mmCIF file with all atom_site columns, C-alpha atoms in Angstrom:
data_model
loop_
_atom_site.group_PDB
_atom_site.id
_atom_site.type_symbol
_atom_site.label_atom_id
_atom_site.label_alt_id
_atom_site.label_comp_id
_atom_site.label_asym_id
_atom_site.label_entity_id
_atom_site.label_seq_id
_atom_site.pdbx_PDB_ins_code
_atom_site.Cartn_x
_atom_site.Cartn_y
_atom_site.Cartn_z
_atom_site.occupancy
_atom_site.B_iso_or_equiv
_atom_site.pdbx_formal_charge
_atom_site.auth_seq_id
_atom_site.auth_comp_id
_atom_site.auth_asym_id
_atom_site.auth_atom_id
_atom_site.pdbx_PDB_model_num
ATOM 1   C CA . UNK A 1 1   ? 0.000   0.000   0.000   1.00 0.00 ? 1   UNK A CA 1
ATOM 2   C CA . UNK A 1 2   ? 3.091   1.734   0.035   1.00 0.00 ? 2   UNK A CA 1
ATOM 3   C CA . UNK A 1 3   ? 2.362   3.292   -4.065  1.00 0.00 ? 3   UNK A CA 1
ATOM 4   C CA . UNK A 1 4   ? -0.771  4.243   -2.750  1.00 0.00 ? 4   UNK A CA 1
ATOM 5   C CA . UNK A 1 5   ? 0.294   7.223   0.038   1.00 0.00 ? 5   UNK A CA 1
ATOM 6   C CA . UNK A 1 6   ? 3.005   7.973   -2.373  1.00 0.00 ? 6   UNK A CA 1
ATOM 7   C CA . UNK A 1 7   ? 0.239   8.435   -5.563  1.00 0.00 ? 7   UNK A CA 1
ATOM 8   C CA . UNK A 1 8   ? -2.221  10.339  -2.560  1.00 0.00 ? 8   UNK A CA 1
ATOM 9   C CA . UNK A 1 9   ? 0.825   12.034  -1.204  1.00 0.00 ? 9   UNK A CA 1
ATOM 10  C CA . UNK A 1 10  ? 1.959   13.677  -4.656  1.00 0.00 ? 10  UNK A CA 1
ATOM 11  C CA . UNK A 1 11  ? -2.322  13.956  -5.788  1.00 0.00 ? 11  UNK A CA 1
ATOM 12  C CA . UNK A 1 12  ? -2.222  16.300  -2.490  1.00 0.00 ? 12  UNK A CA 1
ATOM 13  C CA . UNK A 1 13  ? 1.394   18.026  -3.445  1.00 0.00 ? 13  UNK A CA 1
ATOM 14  C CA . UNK A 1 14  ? -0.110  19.149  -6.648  1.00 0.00 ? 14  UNK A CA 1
ATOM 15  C CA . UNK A 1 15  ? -3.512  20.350  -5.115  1.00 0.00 ? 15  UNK A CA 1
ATOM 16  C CA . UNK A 1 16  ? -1.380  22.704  -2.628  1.00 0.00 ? 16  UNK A CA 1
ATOM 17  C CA . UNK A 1 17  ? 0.732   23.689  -5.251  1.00 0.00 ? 17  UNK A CA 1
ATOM 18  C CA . UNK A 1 18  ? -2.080  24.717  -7.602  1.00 0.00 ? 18  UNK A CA 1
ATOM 19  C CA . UNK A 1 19  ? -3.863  26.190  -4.660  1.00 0.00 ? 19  UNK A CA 1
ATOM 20  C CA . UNK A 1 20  ? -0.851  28.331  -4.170  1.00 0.00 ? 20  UNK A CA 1
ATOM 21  C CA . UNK A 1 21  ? -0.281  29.631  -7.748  1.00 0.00 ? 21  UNK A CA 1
ATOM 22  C CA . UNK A 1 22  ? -3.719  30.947  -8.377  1.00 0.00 ? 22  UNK A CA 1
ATOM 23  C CA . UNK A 1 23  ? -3.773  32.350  -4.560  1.00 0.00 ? 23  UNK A CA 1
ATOM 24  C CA . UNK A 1 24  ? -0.569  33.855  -6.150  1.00 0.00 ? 24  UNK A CA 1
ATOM 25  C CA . UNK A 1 25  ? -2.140  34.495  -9.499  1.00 0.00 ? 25  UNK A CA 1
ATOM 26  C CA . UNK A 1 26  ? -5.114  36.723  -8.150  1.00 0.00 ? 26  UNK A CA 1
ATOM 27  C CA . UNK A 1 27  ? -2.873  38.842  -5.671  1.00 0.00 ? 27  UNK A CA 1
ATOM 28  C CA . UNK A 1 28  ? -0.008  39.145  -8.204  1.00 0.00 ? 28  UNK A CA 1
ATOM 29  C CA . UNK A 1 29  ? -3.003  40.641  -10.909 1.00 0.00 ? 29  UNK A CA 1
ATOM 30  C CA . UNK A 1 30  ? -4.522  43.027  -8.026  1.00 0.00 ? 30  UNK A CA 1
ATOM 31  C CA . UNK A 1 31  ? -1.007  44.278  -6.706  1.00 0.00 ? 31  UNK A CA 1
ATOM 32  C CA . UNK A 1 32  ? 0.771   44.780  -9.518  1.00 0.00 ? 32  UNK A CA 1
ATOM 33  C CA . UNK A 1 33  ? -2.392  47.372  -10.827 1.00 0.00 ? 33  UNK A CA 1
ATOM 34  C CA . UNK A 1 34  ? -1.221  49.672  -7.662  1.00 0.00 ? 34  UNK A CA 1
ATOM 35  C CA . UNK A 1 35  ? 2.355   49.650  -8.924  1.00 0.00 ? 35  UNK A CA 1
ATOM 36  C CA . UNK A 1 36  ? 3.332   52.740  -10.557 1.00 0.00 ? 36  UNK A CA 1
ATOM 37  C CA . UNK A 1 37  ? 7.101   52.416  -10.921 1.00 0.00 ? 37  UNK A CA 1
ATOM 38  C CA . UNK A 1 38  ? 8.316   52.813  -14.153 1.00 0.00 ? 38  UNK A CA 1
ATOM 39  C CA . UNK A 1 39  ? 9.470   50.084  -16.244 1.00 0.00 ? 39  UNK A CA 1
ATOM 40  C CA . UNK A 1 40  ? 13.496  50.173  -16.621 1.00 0.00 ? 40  UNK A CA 1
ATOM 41  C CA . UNK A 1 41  ? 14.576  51.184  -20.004 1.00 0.00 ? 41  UNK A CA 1
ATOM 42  C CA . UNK A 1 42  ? 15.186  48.537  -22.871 1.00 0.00 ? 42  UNK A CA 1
ATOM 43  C CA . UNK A 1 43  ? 18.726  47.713  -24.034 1.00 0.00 ? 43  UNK A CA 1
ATOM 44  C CA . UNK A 1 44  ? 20.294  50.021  -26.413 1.00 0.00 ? 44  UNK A CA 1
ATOM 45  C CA . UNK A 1 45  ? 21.069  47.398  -28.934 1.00 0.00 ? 45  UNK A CA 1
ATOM 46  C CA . UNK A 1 46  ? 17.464  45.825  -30.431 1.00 0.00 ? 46  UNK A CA 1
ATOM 47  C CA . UNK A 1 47  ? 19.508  42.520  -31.985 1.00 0.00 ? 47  UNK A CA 1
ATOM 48  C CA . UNK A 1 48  ? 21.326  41.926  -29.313 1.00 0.00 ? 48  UNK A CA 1
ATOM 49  C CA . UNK A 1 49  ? 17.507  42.161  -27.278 1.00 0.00 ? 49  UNK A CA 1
ATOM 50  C CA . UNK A 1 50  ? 16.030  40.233  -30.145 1.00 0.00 ? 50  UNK A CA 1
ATOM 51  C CA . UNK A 1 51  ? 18.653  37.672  -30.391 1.00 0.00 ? 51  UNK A CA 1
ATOM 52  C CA . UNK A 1 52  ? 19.336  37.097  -26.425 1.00 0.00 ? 52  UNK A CA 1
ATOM 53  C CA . UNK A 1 53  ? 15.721  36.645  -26.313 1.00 0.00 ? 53  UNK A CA 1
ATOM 54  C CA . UNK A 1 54  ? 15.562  34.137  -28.939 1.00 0.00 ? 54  UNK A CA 1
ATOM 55  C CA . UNK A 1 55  ? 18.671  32.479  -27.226 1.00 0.00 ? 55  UNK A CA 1
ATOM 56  C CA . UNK A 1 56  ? 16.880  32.676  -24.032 1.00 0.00 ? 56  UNK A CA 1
ATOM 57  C CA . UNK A 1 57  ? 13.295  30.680  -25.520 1.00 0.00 ? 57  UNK A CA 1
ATOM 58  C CA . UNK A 1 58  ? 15.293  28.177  -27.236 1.00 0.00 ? 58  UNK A CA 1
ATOM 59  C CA . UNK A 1 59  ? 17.299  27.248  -24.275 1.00 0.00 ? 59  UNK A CA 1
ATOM 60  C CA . UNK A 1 60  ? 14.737  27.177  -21.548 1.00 0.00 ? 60  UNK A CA 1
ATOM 61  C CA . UNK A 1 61  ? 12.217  25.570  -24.087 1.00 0.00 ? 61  UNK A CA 1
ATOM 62  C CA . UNK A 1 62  ? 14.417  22.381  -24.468 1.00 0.00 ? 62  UNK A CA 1
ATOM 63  C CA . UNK A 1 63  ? 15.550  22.413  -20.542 1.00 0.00 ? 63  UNK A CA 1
ATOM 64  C CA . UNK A 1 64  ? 11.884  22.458  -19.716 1.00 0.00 ? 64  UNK A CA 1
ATOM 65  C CA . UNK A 1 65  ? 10.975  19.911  -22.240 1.00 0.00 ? 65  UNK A CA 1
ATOM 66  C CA . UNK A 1 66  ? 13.393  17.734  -21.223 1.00 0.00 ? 66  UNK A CA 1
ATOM 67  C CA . UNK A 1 67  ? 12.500  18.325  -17.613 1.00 0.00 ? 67  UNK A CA 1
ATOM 68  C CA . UNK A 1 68  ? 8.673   17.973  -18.460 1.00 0.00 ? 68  UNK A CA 1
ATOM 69  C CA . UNK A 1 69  ? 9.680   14.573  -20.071 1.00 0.00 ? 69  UNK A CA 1
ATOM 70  C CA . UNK A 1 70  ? 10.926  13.358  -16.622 1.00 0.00 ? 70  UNK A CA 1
ATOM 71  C CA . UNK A 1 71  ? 8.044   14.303  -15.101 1.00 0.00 ? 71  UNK A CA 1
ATOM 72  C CA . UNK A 1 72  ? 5.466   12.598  -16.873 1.00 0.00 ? 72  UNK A CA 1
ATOM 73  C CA . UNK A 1 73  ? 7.389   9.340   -16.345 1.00 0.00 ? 73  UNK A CA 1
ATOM 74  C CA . UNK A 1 74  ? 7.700   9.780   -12.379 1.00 0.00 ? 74  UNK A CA 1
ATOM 75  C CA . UNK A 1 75  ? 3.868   11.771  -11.797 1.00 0.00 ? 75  UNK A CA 1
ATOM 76  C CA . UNK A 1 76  ? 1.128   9.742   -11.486 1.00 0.00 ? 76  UNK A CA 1
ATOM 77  C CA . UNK A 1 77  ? -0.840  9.635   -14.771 1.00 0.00 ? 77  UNK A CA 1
ATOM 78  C CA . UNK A 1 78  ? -4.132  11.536  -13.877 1.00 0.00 ? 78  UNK A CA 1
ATOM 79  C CA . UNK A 1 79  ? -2.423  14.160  -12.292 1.00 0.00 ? 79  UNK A CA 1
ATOM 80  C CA . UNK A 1 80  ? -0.247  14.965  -14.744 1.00 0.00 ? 80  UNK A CA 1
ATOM 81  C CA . UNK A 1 81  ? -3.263  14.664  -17.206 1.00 0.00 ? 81  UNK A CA 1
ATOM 82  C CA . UNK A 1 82  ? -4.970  17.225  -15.672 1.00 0.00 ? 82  UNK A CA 1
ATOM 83  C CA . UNK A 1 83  ? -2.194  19.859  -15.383 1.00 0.00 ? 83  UNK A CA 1
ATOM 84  C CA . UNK A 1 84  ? -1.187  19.333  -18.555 1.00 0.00 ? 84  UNK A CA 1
ATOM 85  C CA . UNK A 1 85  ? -5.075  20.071  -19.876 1.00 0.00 ? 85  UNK A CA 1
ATOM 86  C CA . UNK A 1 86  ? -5.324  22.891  -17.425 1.00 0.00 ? 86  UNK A CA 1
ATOM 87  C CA . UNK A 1 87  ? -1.545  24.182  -19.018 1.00 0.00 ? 87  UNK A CA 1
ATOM 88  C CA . UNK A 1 88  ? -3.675  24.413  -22.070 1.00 0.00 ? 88  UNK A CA 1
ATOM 89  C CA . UNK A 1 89  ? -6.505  26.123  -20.679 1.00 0.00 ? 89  UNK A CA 1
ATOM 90  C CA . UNK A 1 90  ? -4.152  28.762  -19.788 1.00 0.00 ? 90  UNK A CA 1
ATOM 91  C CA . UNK A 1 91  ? -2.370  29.084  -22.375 1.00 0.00 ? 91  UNK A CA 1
ATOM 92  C CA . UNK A 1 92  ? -5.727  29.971  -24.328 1.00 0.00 ? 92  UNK A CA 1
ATOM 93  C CA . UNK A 1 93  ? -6.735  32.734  -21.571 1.00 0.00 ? 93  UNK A CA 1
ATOM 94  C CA . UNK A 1 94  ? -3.894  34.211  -21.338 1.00 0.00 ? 94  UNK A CA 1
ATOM 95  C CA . UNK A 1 95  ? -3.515  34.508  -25.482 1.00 0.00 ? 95  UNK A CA 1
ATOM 96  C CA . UNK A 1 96  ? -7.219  35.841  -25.202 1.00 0.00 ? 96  UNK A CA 1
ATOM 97  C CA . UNK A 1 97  ? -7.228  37.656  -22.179 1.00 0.00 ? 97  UNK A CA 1
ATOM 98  C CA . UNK A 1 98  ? -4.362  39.869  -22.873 1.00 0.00 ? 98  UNK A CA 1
ATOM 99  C CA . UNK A 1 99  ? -5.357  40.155  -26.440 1.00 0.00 ? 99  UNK A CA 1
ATOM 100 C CA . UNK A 1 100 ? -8.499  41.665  -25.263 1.00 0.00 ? 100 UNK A CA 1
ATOM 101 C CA . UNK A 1 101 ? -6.465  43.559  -22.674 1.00 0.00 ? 101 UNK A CA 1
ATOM 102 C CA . UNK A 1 102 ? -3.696  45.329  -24.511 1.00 0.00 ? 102 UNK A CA 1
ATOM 103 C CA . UNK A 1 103 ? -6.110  46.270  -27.678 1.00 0.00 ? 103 UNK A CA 1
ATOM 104 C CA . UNK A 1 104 ? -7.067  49.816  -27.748 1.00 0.00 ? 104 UNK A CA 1
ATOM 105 C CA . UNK A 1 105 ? -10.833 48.885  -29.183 1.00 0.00 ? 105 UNK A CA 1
ATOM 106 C CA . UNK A 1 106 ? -11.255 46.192  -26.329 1.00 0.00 ? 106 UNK A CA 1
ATOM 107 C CA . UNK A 1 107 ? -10.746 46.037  -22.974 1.00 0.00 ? 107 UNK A CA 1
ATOM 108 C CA . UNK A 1 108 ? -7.358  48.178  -22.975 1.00 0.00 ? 108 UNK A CA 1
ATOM 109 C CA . UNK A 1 109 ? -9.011  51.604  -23.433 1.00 0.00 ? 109 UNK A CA 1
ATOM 110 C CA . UNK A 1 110 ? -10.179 50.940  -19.425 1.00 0.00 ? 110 UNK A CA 1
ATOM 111 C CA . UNK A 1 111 ? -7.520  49.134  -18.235 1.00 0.00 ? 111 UNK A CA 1
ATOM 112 C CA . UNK A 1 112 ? -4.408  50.204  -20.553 1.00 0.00 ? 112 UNK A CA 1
ATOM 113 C CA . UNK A 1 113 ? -1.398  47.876  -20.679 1.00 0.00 ? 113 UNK A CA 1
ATOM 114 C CA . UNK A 1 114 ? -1.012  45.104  -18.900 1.00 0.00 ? 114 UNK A CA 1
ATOM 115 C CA . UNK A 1 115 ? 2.428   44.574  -17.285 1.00 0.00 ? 115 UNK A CA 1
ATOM 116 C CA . UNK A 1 116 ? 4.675   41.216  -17.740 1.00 0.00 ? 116 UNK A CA 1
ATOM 117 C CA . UNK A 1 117 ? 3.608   40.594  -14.294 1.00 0.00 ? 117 UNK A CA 1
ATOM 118 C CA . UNK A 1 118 ? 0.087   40.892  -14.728 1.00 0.00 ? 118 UNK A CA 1
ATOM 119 C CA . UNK A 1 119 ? 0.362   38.527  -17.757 1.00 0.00 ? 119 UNK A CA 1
ATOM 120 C CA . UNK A 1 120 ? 2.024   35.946  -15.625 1.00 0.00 ? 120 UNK A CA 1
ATOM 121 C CA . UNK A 1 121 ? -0.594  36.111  -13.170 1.00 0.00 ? 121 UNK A CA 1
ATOM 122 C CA . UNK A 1 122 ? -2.857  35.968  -15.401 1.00 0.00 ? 122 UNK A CA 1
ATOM 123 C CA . UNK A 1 123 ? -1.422  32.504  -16.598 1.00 0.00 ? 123 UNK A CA 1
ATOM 124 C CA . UNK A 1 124 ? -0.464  31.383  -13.053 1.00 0.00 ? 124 UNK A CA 1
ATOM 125 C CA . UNK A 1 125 ? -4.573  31.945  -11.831 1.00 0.00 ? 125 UNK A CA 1
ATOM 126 C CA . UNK A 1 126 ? -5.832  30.588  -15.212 1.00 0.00 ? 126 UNK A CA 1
ATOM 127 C CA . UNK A 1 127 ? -3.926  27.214  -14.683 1.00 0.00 ? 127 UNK A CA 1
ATOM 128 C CA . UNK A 1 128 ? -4.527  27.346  -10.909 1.00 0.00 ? 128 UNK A CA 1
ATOM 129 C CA . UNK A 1 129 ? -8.578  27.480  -12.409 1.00 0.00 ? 129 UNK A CA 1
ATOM 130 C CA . UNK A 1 130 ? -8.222  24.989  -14.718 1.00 0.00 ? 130 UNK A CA 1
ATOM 131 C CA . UNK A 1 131 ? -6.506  22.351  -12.661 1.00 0.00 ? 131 UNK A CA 1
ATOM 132 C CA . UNK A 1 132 ? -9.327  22.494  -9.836  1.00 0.00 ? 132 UNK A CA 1
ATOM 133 C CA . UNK A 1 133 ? -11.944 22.529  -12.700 1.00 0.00 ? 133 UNK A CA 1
ATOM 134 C CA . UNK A 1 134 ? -10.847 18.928  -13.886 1.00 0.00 ? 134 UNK A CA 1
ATOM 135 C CA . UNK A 1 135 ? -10.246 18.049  -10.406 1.00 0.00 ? 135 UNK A CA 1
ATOM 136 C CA . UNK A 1 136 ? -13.882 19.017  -9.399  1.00 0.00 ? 136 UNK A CA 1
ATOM 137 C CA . UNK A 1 137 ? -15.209 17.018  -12.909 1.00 0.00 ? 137 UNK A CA 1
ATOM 138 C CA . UNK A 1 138 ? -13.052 14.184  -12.458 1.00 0.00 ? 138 UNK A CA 1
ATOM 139 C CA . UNK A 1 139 ? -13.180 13.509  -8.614  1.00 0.00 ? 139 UNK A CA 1
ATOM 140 C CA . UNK A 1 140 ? -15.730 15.910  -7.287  1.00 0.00 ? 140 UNK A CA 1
ATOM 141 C CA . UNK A 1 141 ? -12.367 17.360  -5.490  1.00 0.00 ? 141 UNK A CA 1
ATOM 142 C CA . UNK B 2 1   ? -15.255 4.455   -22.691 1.00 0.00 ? 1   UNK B CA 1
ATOM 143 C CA . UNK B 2 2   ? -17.316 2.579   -20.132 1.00 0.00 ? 2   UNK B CA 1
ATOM 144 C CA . UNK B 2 3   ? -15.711 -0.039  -17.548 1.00 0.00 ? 3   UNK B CA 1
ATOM 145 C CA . UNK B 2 4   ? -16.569 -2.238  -15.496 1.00 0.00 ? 4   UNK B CA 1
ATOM 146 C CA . UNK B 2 5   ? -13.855 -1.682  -12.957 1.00 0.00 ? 5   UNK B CA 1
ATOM 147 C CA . UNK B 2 6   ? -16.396 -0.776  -9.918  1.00 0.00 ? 6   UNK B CA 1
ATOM 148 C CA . UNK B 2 7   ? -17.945 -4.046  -10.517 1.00 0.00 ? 7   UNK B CA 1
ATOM 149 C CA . UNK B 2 8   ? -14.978 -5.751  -10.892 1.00 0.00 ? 8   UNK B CA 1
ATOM 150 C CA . UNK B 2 9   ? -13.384 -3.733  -7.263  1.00 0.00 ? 9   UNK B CA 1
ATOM 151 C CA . UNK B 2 10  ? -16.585 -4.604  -5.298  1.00 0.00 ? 10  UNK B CA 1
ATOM 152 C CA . UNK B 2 11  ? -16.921 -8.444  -6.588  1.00 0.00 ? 11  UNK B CA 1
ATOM 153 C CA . UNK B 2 12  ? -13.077 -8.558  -4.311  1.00 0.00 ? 12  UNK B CA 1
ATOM 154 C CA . UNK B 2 13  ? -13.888 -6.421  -2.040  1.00 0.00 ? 13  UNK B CA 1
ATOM 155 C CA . UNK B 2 14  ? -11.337 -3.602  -2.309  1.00 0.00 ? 14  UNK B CA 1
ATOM 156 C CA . UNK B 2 15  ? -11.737 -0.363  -1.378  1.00 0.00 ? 15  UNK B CA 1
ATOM 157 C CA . UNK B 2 16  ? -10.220 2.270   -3.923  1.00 0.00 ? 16  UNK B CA 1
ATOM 158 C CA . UNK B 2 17  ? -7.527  3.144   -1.979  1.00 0.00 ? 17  UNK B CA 1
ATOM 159 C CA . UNK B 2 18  ? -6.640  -0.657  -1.975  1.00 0.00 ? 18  UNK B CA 1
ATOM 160 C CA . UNK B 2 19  ? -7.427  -0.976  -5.689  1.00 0.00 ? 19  UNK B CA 1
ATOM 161 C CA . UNK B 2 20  ? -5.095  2.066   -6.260  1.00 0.00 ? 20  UNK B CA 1
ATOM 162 C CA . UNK B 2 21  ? -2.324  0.874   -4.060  1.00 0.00 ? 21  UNK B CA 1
ATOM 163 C CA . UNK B 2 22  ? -2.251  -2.728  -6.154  1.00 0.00 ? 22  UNK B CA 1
ATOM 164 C CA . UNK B 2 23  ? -1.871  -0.599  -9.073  1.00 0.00 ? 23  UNK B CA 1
ATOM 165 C CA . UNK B 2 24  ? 0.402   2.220   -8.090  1.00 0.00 ? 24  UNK B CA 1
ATOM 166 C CA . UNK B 2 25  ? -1.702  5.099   -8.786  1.00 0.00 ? 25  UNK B CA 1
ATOM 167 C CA . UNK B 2 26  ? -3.814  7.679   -6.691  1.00 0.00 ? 26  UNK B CA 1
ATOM 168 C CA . UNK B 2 27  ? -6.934  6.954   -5.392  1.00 0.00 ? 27  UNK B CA 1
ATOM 169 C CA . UNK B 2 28  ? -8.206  9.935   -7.185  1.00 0.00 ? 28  UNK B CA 1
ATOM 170 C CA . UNK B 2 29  ? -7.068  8.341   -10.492 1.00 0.00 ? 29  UNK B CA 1
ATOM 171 C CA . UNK B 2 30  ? -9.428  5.144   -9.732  1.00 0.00 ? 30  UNK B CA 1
ATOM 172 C CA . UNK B 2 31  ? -12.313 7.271   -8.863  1.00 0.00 ? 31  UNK B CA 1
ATOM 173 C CA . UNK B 2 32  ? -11.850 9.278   -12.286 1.00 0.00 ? 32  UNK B CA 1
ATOM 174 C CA . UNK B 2 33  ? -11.890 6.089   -14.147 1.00 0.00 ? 33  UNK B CA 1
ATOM 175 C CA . UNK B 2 34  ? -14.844 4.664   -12.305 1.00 0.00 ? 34  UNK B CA 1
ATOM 176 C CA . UNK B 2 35  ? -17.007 7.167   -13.449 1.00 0.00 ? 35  UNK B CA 1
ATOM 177 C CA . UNK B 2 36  ? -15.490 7.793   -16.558 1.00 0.00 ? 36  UNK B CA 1
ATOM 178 C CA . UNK B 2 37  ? -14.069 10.887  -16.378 1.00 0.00 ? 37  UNK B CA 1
ATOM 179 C CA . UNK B 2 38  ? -10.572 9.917   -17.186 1.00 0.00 ? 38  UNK B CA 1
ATOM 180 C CA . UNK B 2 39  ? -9.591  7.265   -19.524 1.00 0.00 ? 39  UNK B CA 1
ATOM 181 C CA . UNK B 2 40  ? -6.252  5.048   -18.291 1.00 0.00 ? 40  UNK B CA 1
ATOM 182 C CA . UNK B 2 41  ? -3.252  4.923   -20.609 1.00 0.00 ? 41  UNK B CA 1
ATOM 183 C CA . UNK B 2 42  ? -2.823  1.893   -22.534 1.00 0.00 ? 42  UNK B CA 1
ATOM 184 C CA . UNK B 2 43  ? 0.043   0.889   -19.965 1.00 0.00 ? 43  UNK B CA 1
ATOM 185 C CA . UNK B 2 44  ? -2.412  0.893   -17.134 1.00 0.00 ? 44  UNK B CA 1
ATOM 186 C CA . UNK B 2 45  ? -5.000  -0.321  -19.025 1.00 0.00 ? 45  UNK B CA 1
ATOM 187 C CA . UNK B 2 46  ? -2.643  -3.530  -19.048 1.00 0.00 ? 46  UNK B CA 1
ATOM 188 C CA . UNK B 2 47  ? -1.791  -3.397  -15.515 1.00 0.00 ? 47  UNK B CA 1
ATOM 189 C CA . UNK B 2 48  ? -5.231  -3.133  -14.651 1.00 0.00 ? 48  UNK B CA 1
ATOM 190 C CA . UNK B 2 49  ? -6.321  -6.472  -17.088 1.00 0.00 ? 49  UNK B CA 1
ATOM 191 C CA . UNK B 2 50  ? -3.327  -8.438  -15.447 1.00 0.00 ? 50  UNK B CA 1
ATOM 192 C CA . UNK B 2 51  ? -4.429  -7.548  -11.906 1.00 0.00 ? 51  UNK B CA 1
ATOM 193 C CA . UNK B 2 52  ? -8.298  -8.934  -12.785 1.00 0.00 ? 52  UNK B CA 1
ATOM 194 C CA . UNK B 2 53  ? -6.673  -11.847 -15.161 1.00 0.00 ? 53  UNK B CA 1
ATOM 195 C CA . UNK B 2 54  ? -8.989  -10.674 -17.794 1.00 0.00 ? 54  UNK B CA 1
ATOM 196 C CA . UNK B 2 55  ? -8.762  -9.412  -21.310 1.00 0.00 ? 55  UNK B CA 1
ATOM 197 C CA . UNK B 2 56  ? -8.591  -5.469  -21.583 1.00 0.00 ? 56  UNK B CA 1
ATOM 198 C CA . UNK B 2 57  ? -11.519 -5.769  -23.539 1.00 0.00 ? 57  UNK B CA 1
ATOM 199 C CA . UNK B 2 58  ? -13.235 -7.720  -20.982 1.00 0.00 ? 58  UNK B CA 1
ATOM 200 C CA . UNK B 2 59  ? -13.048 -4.792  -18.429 1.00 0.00 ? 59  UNK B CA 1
ATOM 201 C CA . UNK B 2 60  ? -13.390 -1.915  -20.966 1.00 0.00 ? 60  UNK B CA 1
ATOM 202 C CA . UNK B 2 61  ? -15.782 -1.174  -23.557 1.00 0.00 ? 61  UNK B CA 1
ATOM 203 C CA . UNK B 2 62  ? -15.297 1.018   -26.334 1.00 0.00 ? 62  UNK B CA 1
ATOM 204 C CA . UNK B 2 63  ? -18.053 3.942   -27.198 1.00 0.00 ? 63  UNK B CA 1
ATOM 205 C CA . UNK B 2 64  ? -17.889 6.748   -29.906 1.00 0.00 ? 64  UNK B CA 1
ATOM 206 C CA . UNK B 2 65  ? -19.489 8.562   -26.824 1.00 0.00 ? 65  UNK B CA 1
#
């Protein structure tokens, strides 16, 4: 019965850890909407930006692919179905959310441009939402 | 995809923490399966025919649904 705590045991690590990102999902979206300090200027150069940001996605793309990878092999198989649909659910909100957000005929003549860290709380809450949602459809939580 | 893997638990009389345990997954995953909400990979799928010594067919049944 040993499998069985561990399977519980990392069912229940994943709850708390969703529970935690859309806790800080909603108070990174509200707090950062008080913060007035200006953004630090971009680098002179725009290839070197463009480039070391190019760089940057290819790298961490392939660690966290790889990483991912080892994941799916050690997680229990529901669980890791579930945050992978809820990855997808927020994805798609945060592609339409700050769509709707930043465009002047939308939502961004109210709310003007959101920050990187709104965007990431935006996708932190959104996965946080859609993790419990297939948690409440699959198990009734 | 319907099963019968309630049936099957409750003919032994396993809970589905017990069920779960004999097949090294959470307890959550068997209750998502029960009622059809989550559909086992084919690798479980076997585990779970060798652990009932019955065909995979058998124990699940395949619906467009």
């Amino acid at each position: 019965m040993s499998g069985t705590i561990n399977r519980d045991r990392q069912a229940q690590v994943a709850d708390i850890s969703f529970g935690l990102m859309g806790l800080i999902g909603v108070i990174g979206l509200v707090a950062d909407s008080f913060d007035t300090t200006p953004s630090p200027a971009y680098a002179p150069d725009p290839w070197l930006t463009g480039i070391a940001a190019a760089a940057l996605m290819i790298v961490i793309a392939l660690v966290v692919t790889r990483l991912s990878s080892l994941d799916r092999k050690r997680s229990e198989e529901y669980t890791f179905q579930i945050m992978a649909n809820a990855a997808v659910v927020s994805i798609m909100t945060s592609l339409i959310v700050s769509f709707a957000w930043s465009n002047d005929l939308l939502l961004g003549r109210w709310l003007g441009e959101p920050s990187l860290n709104q965007v990431q709380a935006l996708m932190l809450g959104s996965w946080s939402i859609g993790y419990f949602t297939y948690r409440a459809r699959g198990t009734g939580l | 995809m319907k099963n019968r893997l309630r049936v099957l638990r409750a003919e032994r009389e396993w809970s589905q923490a017990e069920l779960a345990g004999r097949l090294d997954v959470s307890r959550q995953a068997i209750n998502a399966i029960e009622t059809g909400k989550h559909d086992p990979s084919l690798p479980l799928a076997f585990r779970i025919s060798r652990l009932f010594d019955m065909p995979i067919e058998d124990i699940f049944e395949f619906s467009e649904d």
